[in-house]
Amino acid sequence: MPDSPPQGFPQITPYLLYEDVDAALDWLVDTFGFSEQVRMAGPDGKANHAEMKLGHGMVMMGNPGPDYRNPKHVGATTQEVYVYVDDVDKHYDVAQAKGATILRPLADQFYGDRTYAASAPEGHQWSFAQHVRDVAPEDMHP
């Protein structure tokens, strides 16, 4: 058994669960700039697995069936995906223009990243960042 992922796949890949994979994939591509890589339809014709990329990173998503409840139904954040982008200010402007729910506005952080957080329609939380300065661990104070 190989020790590493297939060629071109990141070592760690989040797998997010969505009730409507088709709508989620379309929204994430349009709003956050991911590129669709794979969309697999189940017997009902709706996507039950999808993959999208941004730079060298990949996110997989799927629908686990009718008993699944997304963060929107649970009423709580169940995870957060932290994504580095080249120009977080521009990314923030596009996300706002596309109607993303902004959870934390764009701001410089004490650890050297400029970030914002947004929620996708089913309640999954995303943070987007650009590293703007190096900070030594001993100098990191919130």
Short mmCIF file of N, CA, C and O in Angstrom, two decimals:
data_model
loop_
_atom_site.label_atom_id
_atom_site.label_comp_id
_atom_site.label_asym_id
_atom_site.label_seq_id
_atom_site.Cartn_x
_atom_site.Cartn_y
_atom_site.Cartn_z
N MET A 1 0.85 -1.18 0.00
CA MET A 1 0.00 0.00 0.00
C MET A 1 0.90 1.25 0.00
O MET A 1 1.78 1.37 0.83
N PRO A 2 0.64 2.21 -0.89
CA PRO A 2 1.48 3.41 -0.96
C PRO A 2 1.34 4.28 0.30
O PRO A 2 0.30 4.30 0.94
N ASP A 3 2.42 5.01 0.63
CA ASP A 3 2.42 5.89 1.79
C ASP A 3 1.92 7.29 1.48
O ASP A 3 1.68 8.08 2.38
N SER A 4 1.80 7.64 0.23
CA SER A 4 1.44 9.01 -0.12
C SER A 4 0.21 9.01 -1.02
O SER A 4 -0.16 8.00 -1.60
N PRO A 5 -0.44 10.20 -1.12
CA PRO A 5 -1.63 10.29 -1.97
C PRO A 5 -1.25 10.19 -3.44
O PRO A 5 -0.08 10.30 -3.80
N PRO A 6 -2.25 9.99 -4.32
CA PRO A 6 -1.97 9.96 -5.75
C PRO A 6 -1.30 11.25 -6.21
O PRO A 6 -1.47 12.30 -5.60
N GLN A 7 -0.54 11.16 -7.28
CA GLN A 7 0.17 12.32 -7.84
C GLN A 7 -0.80 13.49 -8.02
O GLN A 7 -1.88 13.34 -8.56
N GLY A 8 -0.40 14.66 -7.52
CA GLY A 8 -1.20 15.87 -7.68
C GLY A 8 -2.23 16.10 -6.58
O GLY A 8 -2.91 17.10 -6.59
N PHE A 9 -2.35 15.16 -5.63
CA PHE A 9 -3.31 15.31 -4.54
C PHE A 9 -2.60 15.82 -3.30
O PHE A 9 -1.51 15.36 -2.98
N PRO A 10 -3.22 16.75 -2.55
CA PRO A 10 -2.60 17.23 -1.31
C PRO A 10 -2.54 16.12 -0.26
O PRO A 10 -3.32 15.17 -0.31
N GLN A 11 -1.64 16.26 0.67
CA GLN A 11 -1.49 15.28 1.74
C GLN A 11 -2.73 15.21 2.63
O GLN A 11 -3.13 14.15 3.07
N ILE A 12 -3.33 16.37 2.90
CA ILE A 12 -4.54 16.43 3.73
C ILE A 12 -5.62 17.15 2.93
O ILE A 12 -5.38 18.22 2.37
N THR A 13 -6.82 16.55 2.88
CA THR A 13 -7.91 17.11 2.10
C THR A 13 -9.19 17.10 2.92
O THR A 13 -9.67 16.02 3.30
N PRO A 14 -9.76 18.26 3.24
CA PRO A 14 -11.04 18.25 3.96
C PRO A 14 -12.14 17.64 3.09
O PRO A 14 -12.14 17.80 1.87
N TYR A 15 -13.05 16.93 3.75
CA TYR A 15 -14.22 16.37 3.08
C TYR A 15 -15.44 16.91 3.82
O TYR A 15 -15.68 16.55 4.97
N LEU A 16 -16.18 17.79 3.16
CA LEU A 16 -17.33 18.45 3.77
C LEU A 16 -18.62 17.79 3.29
O LEU A 16 -18.73 17.38 2.14
N LEU A 17 -19.58 17.72 4.19
CA LEU A 17 -20.87 17.10 3.87
C LEU A 17 -21.91 18.18 3.59
O LEU A 17 -22.04 19.14 4.35
N TYR A 18 -22.63 18.00 2.50
CA TYR A 18 -23.65 18.95 2.07
C TYR A 18 -24.92 18.21 1.71
O TYR A 18 -24.86 17.13 1.11
N GLU A 19 -26.06 18.80 2.03
CA GLU A 19 -27.34 18.22 1.61
C GLU A 19 -27.53 18.35 0.11
O GLU A 19 -28.06 17.46 -0.53
N ASP A 20 -27.11 19.48 -0.46
CA ASP A 20 -27.25 19.72 -1.90
C ASP A 20 -25.85 20.00 -2.45
O ASP A 20 -25.40 21.15 -2.50
N VAL A 21 -25.17 18.94 -2.85
CA VAL A 21 -23.79 19.06 -3.33
C VAL A 21 -23.73 19.92 -4.59
O VAL A 21 -22.83 20.74 -4.74
N ASP A 22 -24.69 19.75 -5.50
CA ASP A 22 -24.69 20.55 -6.73
C ASP A 22 -24.74 22.04 -6.43
O ASP A 22 -23.93 22.82 -6.94
N ALA A 23 -25.68 22.46 -5.59
CA ALA A 23 -25.83 23.88 -5.27
C ALA A 23 -24.61 24.39 -4.52
O ALA A 23 -24.13 25.50 -4.78
N ALA A 24 -24.09 23.59 -3.58
CA ALA A 24 -22.91 24.01 -2.82
C ALA A 24 -21.71 24.20 -3.73
O ALA A 24 -21.00 25.21 -3.64
N LEU A 25 -21.48 23.24 -4.60
CA LEU A 25 -20.34 23.34 -5.52
C LEU A 25 -20.47 24.57 -6.41
O LEU A 25 -19.51 25.34 -6.56
N ASP A 26 -21.63 24.78 -6.99
CA ASP A 26 -21.84 25.95 -7.85
C ASP A 26 -21.58 27.24 -7.08
O ASP A 26 -20.92 28.16 -7.59
N TRP A 27 -22.10 27.33 -5.85
CA TRP A 27 -21.95 28.54 -5.05
C TRP A 27 -20.49 28.77 -4.67
O TRP A 27 -19.98 29.89 -4.78
N LEU A 28 -19.80 27.73 -4.23
CA LEU A 28 -18.40 27.87 -3.81
C LEU A 28 -17.49 28.25 -4.98
O LEU A 28 -16.57 29.05 -4.82
N VAL A 29 -17.76 27.72 -6.15
CA VAL A 29 -16.99 28.07 -7.34
C VAL A 29 -17.25 29.54 -7.70
O VAL A 29 -16.32 30.31 -7.93
N ASP A 30 -18.51 29.92 -7.72
CA ASP A 30 -18.87 31.29 -8.13
C ASP A 30 -18.45 32.33 -7.10
O ASP A 30 -17.95 33.40 -7.46
N THR A 31 -18.61 32.04 -5.82
CA THR A 31 -18.39 33.03 -4.77
C THR A 31 -16.95 33.08 -4.27
O THR A 31 -16.41 34.16 -4.05
N PHE A 32 -16.33 31.92 -4.06
CA PHE A 32 -15.00 31.87 -3.47
C PHE A 32 -13.90 31.56 -4.47
O PHE A 32 -12.73 31.49 -4.10
N GLY A 33 -14.25 31.34 -5.73
CA GLY A 33 -13.23 31.18 -6.77
C GLY A 33 -12.59 29.81 -6.88
O GLY A 33 -11.54 29.67 -7.50
N PHE A 34 -13.19 28.78 -6.28
CA PHE A 34 -12.67 27.43 -6.47
C PHE A 34 -12.89 27.00 -7.92
O PHE A 34 -13.72 27.56 -8.62
N SER A 35 -12.16 25.99 -8.37
CA SER A 35 -12.41 25.43 -9.68
C SER A 35 -12.91 24.00 -9.52
O SER A 35 -12.34 23.21 -8.76
N GLU A 36 -13.99 23.71 -10.18
CA GLU A 36 -14.58 22.37 -10.12
C GLU A 36 -13.66 21.37 -10.81
O GLU A 36 -13.19 21.61 -11.92
N GLN A 37 -13.42 20.25 -10.14
CA GLN A 37 -12.57 19.19 -10.69
C GLN A 37 -13.38 17.94 -11.02
O GLN A 37 -13.18 17.32 -12.06
N VAL A 38 -14.29 17.56 -10.13
CA VAL A 38 -15.07 16.34 -10.28
C VAL A 38 -16.47 16.59 -9.75
O VAL A 38 -16.64 17.26 -8.73
N ARG A 39 -17.47 16.05 -10.45
CA ARG A 39 -18.86 16.06 -9.98
C ARG A 39 -19.44 14.70 -10.36
O ARG A 39 -19.61 14.42 -11.54
N MET A 40 -19.72 13.87 -9.36
CA MET A 40 -20.25 12.53 -9.60
C MET A 40 -21.72 12.48 -9.22
O MET A 40 -22.08 12.83 -8.09
N ALA A 41 -22.53 12.02 -10.16
CA ALA A 41 -23.97 11.93 -9.91
C ALA A 41 -24.32 10.56 -9.33
O ALA A 41 -23.77 9.54 -9.73
N GLY A 42 -25.26 10.57 -8.40
CA GLY A 42 -25.79 9.34 -7.84
C GLY A 42 -26.92 8.83 -8.71
O GLY A 42 -27.22 9.40 -9.78
N PRO A 43 -27.59 7.77 -8.29
CA PRO A 43 -28.68 7.19 -9.08
C PRO A 43 -29.83 8.17 -9.35
O PRO A 43 -30.53 8.04 -10.36
N ASP A 44 -30.00 9.17 -8.48
CA ASP A 44 -31.08 10.15 -8.67
C ASP A 44 -30.68 11.29 -9.60
O ASP A 44 -31.45 12.20 -9.85
N GLY A 45 -29.44 11.26 -10.10
CA GLY A 45 -28.97 12.31 -11.02
C GLY A 45 -28.34 13.49 -10.32
O GLY A 45 -27.76 14.36 -10.96
N LYS A 46 -28.46 13.56 -9.00
CA LYS A 46 -27.87 14.66 -8.24
C LYS A 46 -26.46 14.26 -7.79
O LYS A 46 -26.19 13.09 -7.54
N ALA A 47 -25.59 15.26 -7.68
CA ALA A 47 -24.22 14.98 -7.26
C ALA A 47 -24.21 14.42 -5.84
O ALA A 47 -24.87 14.95 -4.95
N ASN A 48 -23.45 13.33 -5.66
CA ASN A 48 -23.27 12.79 -4.31
C ASN A 48 -21.80 12.87 -3.88
O ASN A 48 -21.46 12.54 -2.76
N HIS A 49 -20.94 13.30 -4.81
CA HIS A 49 -19.52 13.53 -4.51
C HIS A 49 -19.01 14.58 -5.48
O HIS A 49 -19.39 14.59 -6.65
N ALA A 50 -18.14 15.47 -4.98
CA ALA A 50 -17.53 16.49 -5.84
C ALA A 50 -16.17 16.85 -5.27
O ALA A 50 -15.89 16.61 -4.09
N GLU A 51 -15.33 17.39 -6.14
CA GLU A 51 -14.01 17.86 -5.74
C GLU A 51 -13.77 19.21 -6.39
O GLU A 51 -14.15 19.43 -7.54
N MET A 52 -13.14 20.11 -5.63
CA MET A 52 -12.81 21.43 -6.15
C MET A 52 -11.43 21.80 -5.65
O MET A 52 -10.95 21.28 -4.64
N LYS A 53 -10.78 22.68 -6.41
CA LYS A 53 -9.41 23.09 -6.08
C LYS A 53 -9.30 24.60 -6.03
O LYS A 53 -10.06 25.31 -6.67
N LEU A 54 -8.28 25.03 -5.29
CA LEU A 54 -7.85 26.42 -5.29
C LEU A 54 -6.34 26.35 -5.12
O LEU A 54 -5.86 25.86 -4.08
N GLY A 55 -5.60 26.75 -6.11
CA GLY A 55 -4.15 26.61 -6.06
C GLY A 55 -3.79 25.14 -5.96
O GLY A 55 -4.28 24.32 -6.73
N HIS A 56 -2.99 24.81 -4.95
CA HIS A 56 -2.59 23.41 -4.74
C HIS A 56 -3.52 22.69 -3.77
O HIS A 56 -3.32 21.51 -3.51
N GLY A 57 -4.49 23.38 -3.22
CA GLY A 57 -5.39 22.77 -2.24
C GLY A 57 -6.63 22.20 -2.88
O GLY A 57 -7.07 22.63 -3.94
N MET A 58 -7.18 21.18 -2.21
CA MET A 58 -8.38 20.53 -2.69
C MET A 58 -9.36 20.36 -1.54
O MET A 58 -8.96 20.16 -0.39
N VAL A 59 -10.65 20.46 -1.86
CA VAL A 59 -11.72 20.15 -0.92
C VAL A 59 -12.64 19.18 -1.62
O VAL A 59 -12.99 19.37 -2.78
N MET A 60 -12.97 18.11 -0.91
CA MET A 60 -13.96 17.15 -1.41
C MET A 60 -15.25 17.38 -0.66
O MET A 60 -15.25 17.89 0.45
N MET A 61 -16.36 17.00 -1.29
CA MET A 61 -17.65 17.15 -0.63
C MET A 61 -18.57 16.03 -1.07
O MET A 61 -18.39 15.45 -2.14
N GLY A 62 -19.52 15.72 -0.23
CA GLY A 62 -20.47 14.67 -0.56
C GLY A 62 -21.74 14.79 0.24
O GLY A 62 -21.84 15.59 1.18
N ASN A 63 -22.71 13.97 -0.13
CA ASN A 63 -23.99 13.91 0.55
C ASN A 63 -24.10 12.55 1.20
O ASN A 63 -24.15 11.54 0.51
N PRO A 64 -24.13 12.50 2.53
CA PRO A 64 -24.17 11.21 3.22
C PRO A 64 -25.55 10.58 3.33
O PRO A 64 -25.69 9.50 3.89
N GLY A 65 -26.58 11.24 2.83
CA GLY A 65 -27.91 10.65 2.87
C GLY A 65 -28.90 11.46 3.67
O GLY A 65 -28.58 12.52 4.22
N PRO A 66 -30.15 10.97 3.77
CA PRO A 66 -31.24 11.76 4.34
C PRO A 66 -31.13 12.03 5.84
O PRO A 66 -31.77 12.94 6.35
N ASP A 67 -30.33 11.28 6.59
CA ASP A 67 -30.22 11.50 8.03
C ASP A 67 -29.23 12.60 8.38
O ASP A 67 -29.15 13.02 9.53
N TYR A 68 -28.47 13.08 7.40
CA TYR A 68 -27.46 14.10 7.65
C TYR A 68 -28.11 15.44 7.97
O TYR A 68 -29.10 15.83 7.36
N ARG A 69 -27.53 16.16 8.93
CA ARG A 69 -27.95 17.51 9.27
C ARG A 69 -26.73 18.41 9.21
O ARG A 69 -25.76 18.20 9.93
N ASN A 70 -26.80 19.41 8.34
CA ASN A 70 -25.66 20.32 8.17
C ASN A 70 -25.62 21.33 9.32
O ASN A 70 -26.52 21.37 10.16
N PRO A 71 -24.55 22.16 9.37
CA PRO A 71 -24.44 23.14 10.46
C PRO A 71 -25.66 24.07 10.56
O PRO A 71 -26.04 24.48 11.65
N LYS A 72 -26.28 24.37 9.43
CA LYS A 72 -27.45 25.25 9.44
C LYS A 72 -28.59 24.61 10.25
O LYS A 72 -29.25 25.28 11.03
N HIS A 73 -28.79 23.30 10.10
CA HIS A 73 -29.84 22.61 10.85
C HIS A 73 -29.45 22.37 12.31
O HIS A 73 -30.29 22.40 13.19
N VAL A 74 -28.17 22.13 12.55
CA VAL A 74 -27.69 21.89 13.90
C VAL A 74 -27.69 23.19 14.71
O VAL A 74 -27.86 23.18 15.92
N GLY A 75 -27.50 24.30 14.02
CA GLY A 75 -27.48 25.60 14.68
C GLY A 75 -26.15 25.92 15.33
O GLY A 75 -26.08 26.71 16.26
N ALA A 76 -25.09 25.29 14.82
CA ALA A 76 -23.76 25.52 15.38
C ALA A 76 -22.70 25.28 14.31
O ALA A 76 -22.93 24.57 13.34
N THR A 77 -21.55 25.89 14.51
CA THR A 77 -20.42 25.65 13.62
C THR A 77 -19.86 24.27 13.92
O THR A 77 -19.64 23.92 15.08
N THR A 78 -19.65 23.48 12.89
CA THR A 78 -19.12 22.13 13.07
C THR A 78 -17.68 22.01 12.60
O THR A 78 -17.03 21.01 12.88
N GLN A 79 -17.20 22.99 11.86
CA GLN A 79 -15.83 23.01 11.38
C GLN A 79 -15.54 24.36 10.76
O GLN A 79 -16.45 25.15 10.56
N GLU A 80 -14.28 24.61 10.49
CA GLU A 80 -13.88 25.81 9.75
C GLU A 80 -12.73 25.40 8.83
O GLU A 80 -11.82 24.70 9.25
N VAL A 81 -12.79 25.82 7.59
CA VAL A 81 -11.72 25.56 6.65
C VAL A 81 -10.95 26.87 6.46
O VAL A 81 -11.56 27.91 6.19
N TYR A 82 -9.64 26.82 6.65
CA TYR A 82 -8.77 28.00 6.56
C TYR A 82 -8.04 27.93 5.23
O TYR A 82 -7.32 26.97 4.97
N VAL A 83 -8.24 28.94 4.38
CA VAL A 83 -7.73 28.92 3.02
C VAL A 83 -6.86 30.15 2.77
O VAL A 83 -7.31 31.28 2.99
N TYR A 84 -5.64 29.94 2.29
CA TYR A 84 -4.78 31.05 1.90
C TYR A 84 -5.06 31.42 0.44
O TYR A 84 -5.20 30.54 -0.41
N VAL A 85 -5.17 32.72 0.19
CA VAL A 85 -5.36 33.24 -1.16
C VAL A 85 -4.31 34.30 -1.44
O VAL A 85 -3.68 34.82 -0.51
N ASP A 86 -4.11 34.63 -2.71
CA ASP A 86 -3.08 35.59 -3.09
C ASP A 86 -3.42 37.03 -2.71
O ASP A 86 -2.54 37.81 -2.36
N ASP A 87 -4.69 37.39 -2.82
CA ASP A 87 -5.12 38.77 -2.54
C ASP A 87 -6.41 38.71 -1.73
O ASP A 87 -7.51 38.67 -2.29
N VAL A 88 -6.29 38.68 -0.40
CA VAL A 88 -7.45 38.51 0.45
C VAL A 88 -8.40 39.71 0.39
O VAL A 88 -9.61 39.55 0.53
N ASP A 89 -7.89 40.90 0.15
CA ASP A 89 -8.76 42.08 0.03
C ASP A 89 -9.70 41.93 -1.18
O ASP A 89 -10.91 42.16 -1.07
N LYS A 90 -9.14 41.54 -2.31
CA LYS A 90 -9.95 41.33 -3.51
C LYS A 90 -10.92 40.16 -3.29
O LYS A 90 -12.09 40.25 -3.67
N HIS A 91 -10.44 39.09 -2.68
CA HIS A 91 -11.29 37.93 -2.41
C HIS A 91 -12.48 38.33 -1.53
O HIS A 91 -13.62 37.93 -1.79
N TYR A 92 -12.22 39.13 -0.52
CA TYR A 92 -13.26 39.63 0.38
C TYR A 92 -14.30 40.45 -0.39
O TYR A 92 -15.51 40.26 -0.21
N ASP A 93 -13.83 41.35 -1.25
CA ASP A 93 -14.74 42.18 -2.04
C ASP A 93 -15.65 41.33 -2.92
O ASP A 93 -16.85 41.59 -3.02
N VAL A 94 -15.08 40.32 -3.57
CA VAL A 94 -15.87 39.44 -4.44
C VAL A 94 -16.88 38.66 -3.61
O VAL A 94 -18.06 38.56 -3.98
N ALA A 95 -16.45 38.09 -2.49
CA ALA A 95 -17.36 37.32 -1.64
C ALA A 95 -18.53 38.19 -1.17
O ALA A 95 -19.69 37.74 -1.19
N GLN A 96 -18.24 39.41 -0.76
CA GLN A 96 -19.32 40.33 -0.34
C GLN A 96 -20.26 40.63 -1.50
O GLN A 96 -21.48 40.61 -1.34
N ALA A 97 -19.71 40.90 -2.68
CA ALA A 97 -20.52 41.22 -3.85
C ALA A 97 -21.42 40.06 -4.25
O ALA A 97 -22.52 40.26 -4.76
N LYS A 98 -20.95 38.82 -4.01
CA LYS A 98 -21.72 37.63 -4.37
C LYS A 98 -22.71 37.24 -3.29
O LYS A 98 -23.44 36.26 -3.43
N GLY A 99 -22.74 37.98 -2.18
CA GLY A 99 -23.73 37.74 -1.14
C GLY A 99 -23.31 36.77 -0.05
O GLY A 99 -24.17 36.28 0.69
N ALA A 100 -22.02 36.49 0.10
CA ALA A 100 -21.58 35.62 1.18
C ALA A 100 -21.91 36.27 2.52
O ALA A 100 -21.82 37.49 2.67
N THR A 101 -22.30 35.47 3.48
CA THR A 101 -22.54 35.96 4.84
C THR A 101 -21.20 36.13 5.52
O THR A 101 -20.49 35.15 5.78
N ILE A 102 -20.82 37.36 5.80
CA ILE A 102 -19.53 37.65 6.43
C ILE A 102 -19.69 37.48 7.94
O ILE A 102 -20.53 38.14 8.57
N LEU A 103 -18.89 36.60 8.52
CA LEU A 103 -18.94 36.32 9.96
C LEU A 103 -17.94 37.16 10.73
O LEU A 103 -18.21 37.55 11.87
N ARG A 104 -16.77 37.38 10.14
CA ARG A 104 -15.73 38.25 10.72
C ARG A 104 -15.20 39.10 9.59
O ARG A 104 -14.75 38.58 8.56
N PRO A 105 -15.24 40.41 9.73
CA PRO A 105 -14.75 41.27 8.65
C PRO A 105 -13.24 41.16 8.46
O PRO A 105 -12.51 40.70 9.34
N LEU A 106 -12.80 41.63 7.35
CA LEU A 106 -11.39 41.61 6.98
C LEU A 106 -10.57 42.41 7.99
O LEU A 106 -10.91 43.55 8.30
N ALA A 107 -9.51 41.78 8.52
CA ALA A 107 -8.68 42.46 9.52
C ALA A 107 -7.32 41.79 9.61
O ALA A 107 -7.18 40.60 9.36
N ASP A 108 -6.32 42.58 9.99
CA ASP A 108 -4.99 42.04 10.26
C ASP A 108 -5.02 41.34 11.61
O ASP A 108 -5.63 41.85 12.56
N GLN A 109 -4.36 40.19 11.68
CA GLN A 109 -4.34 39.39 12.90
C GLN A 109 -2.97 39.46 13.58
O GLN A 109 -1.96 39.66 12.91
N PHE A 110 -2.93 39.23 14.87
CA PHE A 110 -1.69 39.31 15.66
C PHE A 110 -0.65 38.28 15.22
O PHE A 110 0.53 38.44 15.48
N TYR A 111 -1.07 37.23 14.54
CA TYR A 111 -0.14 36.17 14.13
C TYR A 111 0.42 36.37 12.72
O TYR A 111 1.13 35.53 12.20
N GLY A 112 0.07 37.51 12.08
CA GLY A 112 0.68 37.87 10.81
C GLY A 112 -0.16 37.65 9.57
O GLY A 112 0.29 37.92 8.46
N ASP A 113 -1.38 37.15 9.72
CA ASP A 113 -2.26 36.96 8.57
C ASP A 113 -3.31 38.07 8.54
O ASP A 113 -3.67 38.63 9.58
N ARG A 114 -3.79 38.38 7.35
CA ARG A 114 -4.94 39.26 7.15
C ARG A 114 -6.07 38.33 6.76
O ARG A 114 -5.94 37.56 5.81
N THR A 115 -7.17 38.33 7.52
CA THR A 115 -8.21 37.32 7.34
C THR A 115 -9.62 37.89 7.38
O THR A 115 -9.85 39.00 7.86
N TYR A 116 -10.55 37.06 6.88
CA TYR A 116 -11.97 37.27 7.11
C TYR A 116 -12.63 35.90 7.14
O TYR A 116 -12.05 34.91 6.69
N ALA A 117 -13.82 35.82 7.71
CA ALA A 117 -14.57 34.57 7.76
C ALA A 117 -15.94 34.79 7.16
O ALA A 117 -16.55 35.85 7.30
N ALA A 118 -16.41 33.74 6.46
CA ALA A 118 -17.72 33.79 5.83
C ALA A 118 -18.39 32.43 5.97
O ALA A 118 -17.72 31.41 6.18
N SER A 119 -19.70 32.44 5.82
CA SER A 119 -20.47 31.22 5.89
C SER A 119 -21.06 30.91 4.53
O SER A 119 -21.56 31.81 3.85
N ALA A 120 -21.02 29.64 4.14
CA ALA A 120 -21.67 29.19 2.91
C ALA A 120 -23.15 28.93 3.22
O ALA A 120 -23.54 28.85 4.39
N PRO A 121 -23.99 28.79 2.19
CA PRO A 121 -25.43 28.66 2.42
C PRO A 121 -25.87 27.55 3.39
O PRO A 121 -26.85 27.72 4.09
N GLU A 122 -25.16 26.44 3.48
CA GLU A 122 -25.56 25.38 4.41
C GLU A 122 -24.88 25.52 5.77
O GLU A 122 -24.98 24.63 6.61
N GLY A 123 -24.19 26.64 6.00
CA GLY A 123 -23.64 26.92 7.31
C GLY A 123 -22.19 26.53 7.54
O GLY A 123 -21.66 26.76 8.62
N HIS A 124 -21.54 25.93 6.56
CA HIS A 124 -20.12 25.63 6.73
C HIS A 124 -19.34 26.94 6.78
O HIS A 124 -19.61 27.87 6.03
N GLN A 125 -18.37 27.00 7.68
CA GLN A 125 -17.61 28.23 7.88
C GLN A 125 -16.27 28.17 7.16
O GLN A 125 -15.56 27.16 7.23
N TRP A 126 -15.94 29.25 6.49
CA TRP A 126 -14.69 29.37 5.73
C TRP A 126 -13.94 30.61 6.20
O TRP A 126 -14.54 31.67 6.36
N SER A 127 -12.64 30.50 6.40
CA SER A 127 -11.78 31.66 6.65
C SER A 127 -10.80 31.76 5.50
O SER A 127 -10.23 30.76 5.07
N PHE A 128 -10.61 32.97 5.02
CA PHE A 128 -9.66 33.22 3.93
C PHE A 128 -8.60 34.16 4.46
O PHE A 128 -8.90 35.09 5.20
N ALA A 129 -7.35 33.89 4.07
CA ALA A 129 -6.23 34.64 4.64
C ALA A 129 -5.15 34.90 3.61
O ALA A 129 -5.02 34.19 2.62
N GLN A 130 -4.38 35.91 3.91
CA GLN A 130 -3.14 36.21 3.19
C GLN A 130 -2.10 36.49 4.26
O GLN A 130 -2.34 37.28 5.19
N HIS A 131 -0.97 35.85 4.16
CA HIS A 131 0.10 36.10 5.13
C HIS A 131 0.75 37.43 4.77
O HIS A 131 1.21 37.61 3.65
N VAL A 132 0.77 38.37 5.71
CA VAL A 132 1.28 39.71 5.42
C VAL A 132 2.54 40.06 6.19
O VAL A 132 3.25 40.99 5.83
N ARG A 133 2.83 39.32 7.28
CA ARG A 133 4.07 39.58 8.02
C ARG A 133 4.40 38.38 8.88
O ARG A 133 3.52 37.65 9.34
N ASP A 134 5.69 38.17 9.08
CA ASP A 134 6.16 37.11 9.96
C ASP A 134 6.17 37.62 11.40
O ASP A 134 6.58 38.75 11.66
N VAL A 135 5.73 36.78 12.32
CA VAL A 135 5.71 37.12 13.74
C VAL A 135 6.30 35.93 14.50
O VAL A 135 5.86 34.80 14.32
N ALA A 136 7.28 36.19 15.32
CA ALA A 136 7.89 35.14 16.13
C ALA A 136 6.85 34.64 17.15
O ALA A 136 6.05 35.42 17.66
N PRO A 137 6.84 33.34 17.44
CA PRO A 137 5.86 32.79 18.39
C PRO A 137 5.83 33.54 19.73
O PRO A 137 4.75 33.77 20.28
N GLU A 138 6.97 33.95 20.21
CA GLU A 138 7.00 34.65 21.49
C GLU A 138 6.40 36.06 21.42
O GLU A 138 6.08 36.68 22.44
N ASP A 139 6.24 36.59 20.20
CA ASP A 139 5.65 37.92 20.02
C ASP A 139 4.16 37.89 19.67
O ASP A 139 3.55 38.93 19.46
N MET A 140 3.58 36.70 19.62
CA MET A 140 2.16 36.58 19.28
C MET A 140 1.32 36.79 20.52
O MET A 140 1.30 35.98 21.43
N HIS A 141 0.64 37.93 20.54
CA HIS A 141 -0.25 38.27 21.66
C HIS A 141 -1.55 38.81 21.09
O HIS A 141 -1.54 39.82 20.39
N PRO A 142 -2.66 38.17 21.41
CA PRO A 142 -3.94 38.66 20.89
C PRO A 142 -4.33 40.01 21.45
O PRO A 142 -3.85 40.49 22.40
#
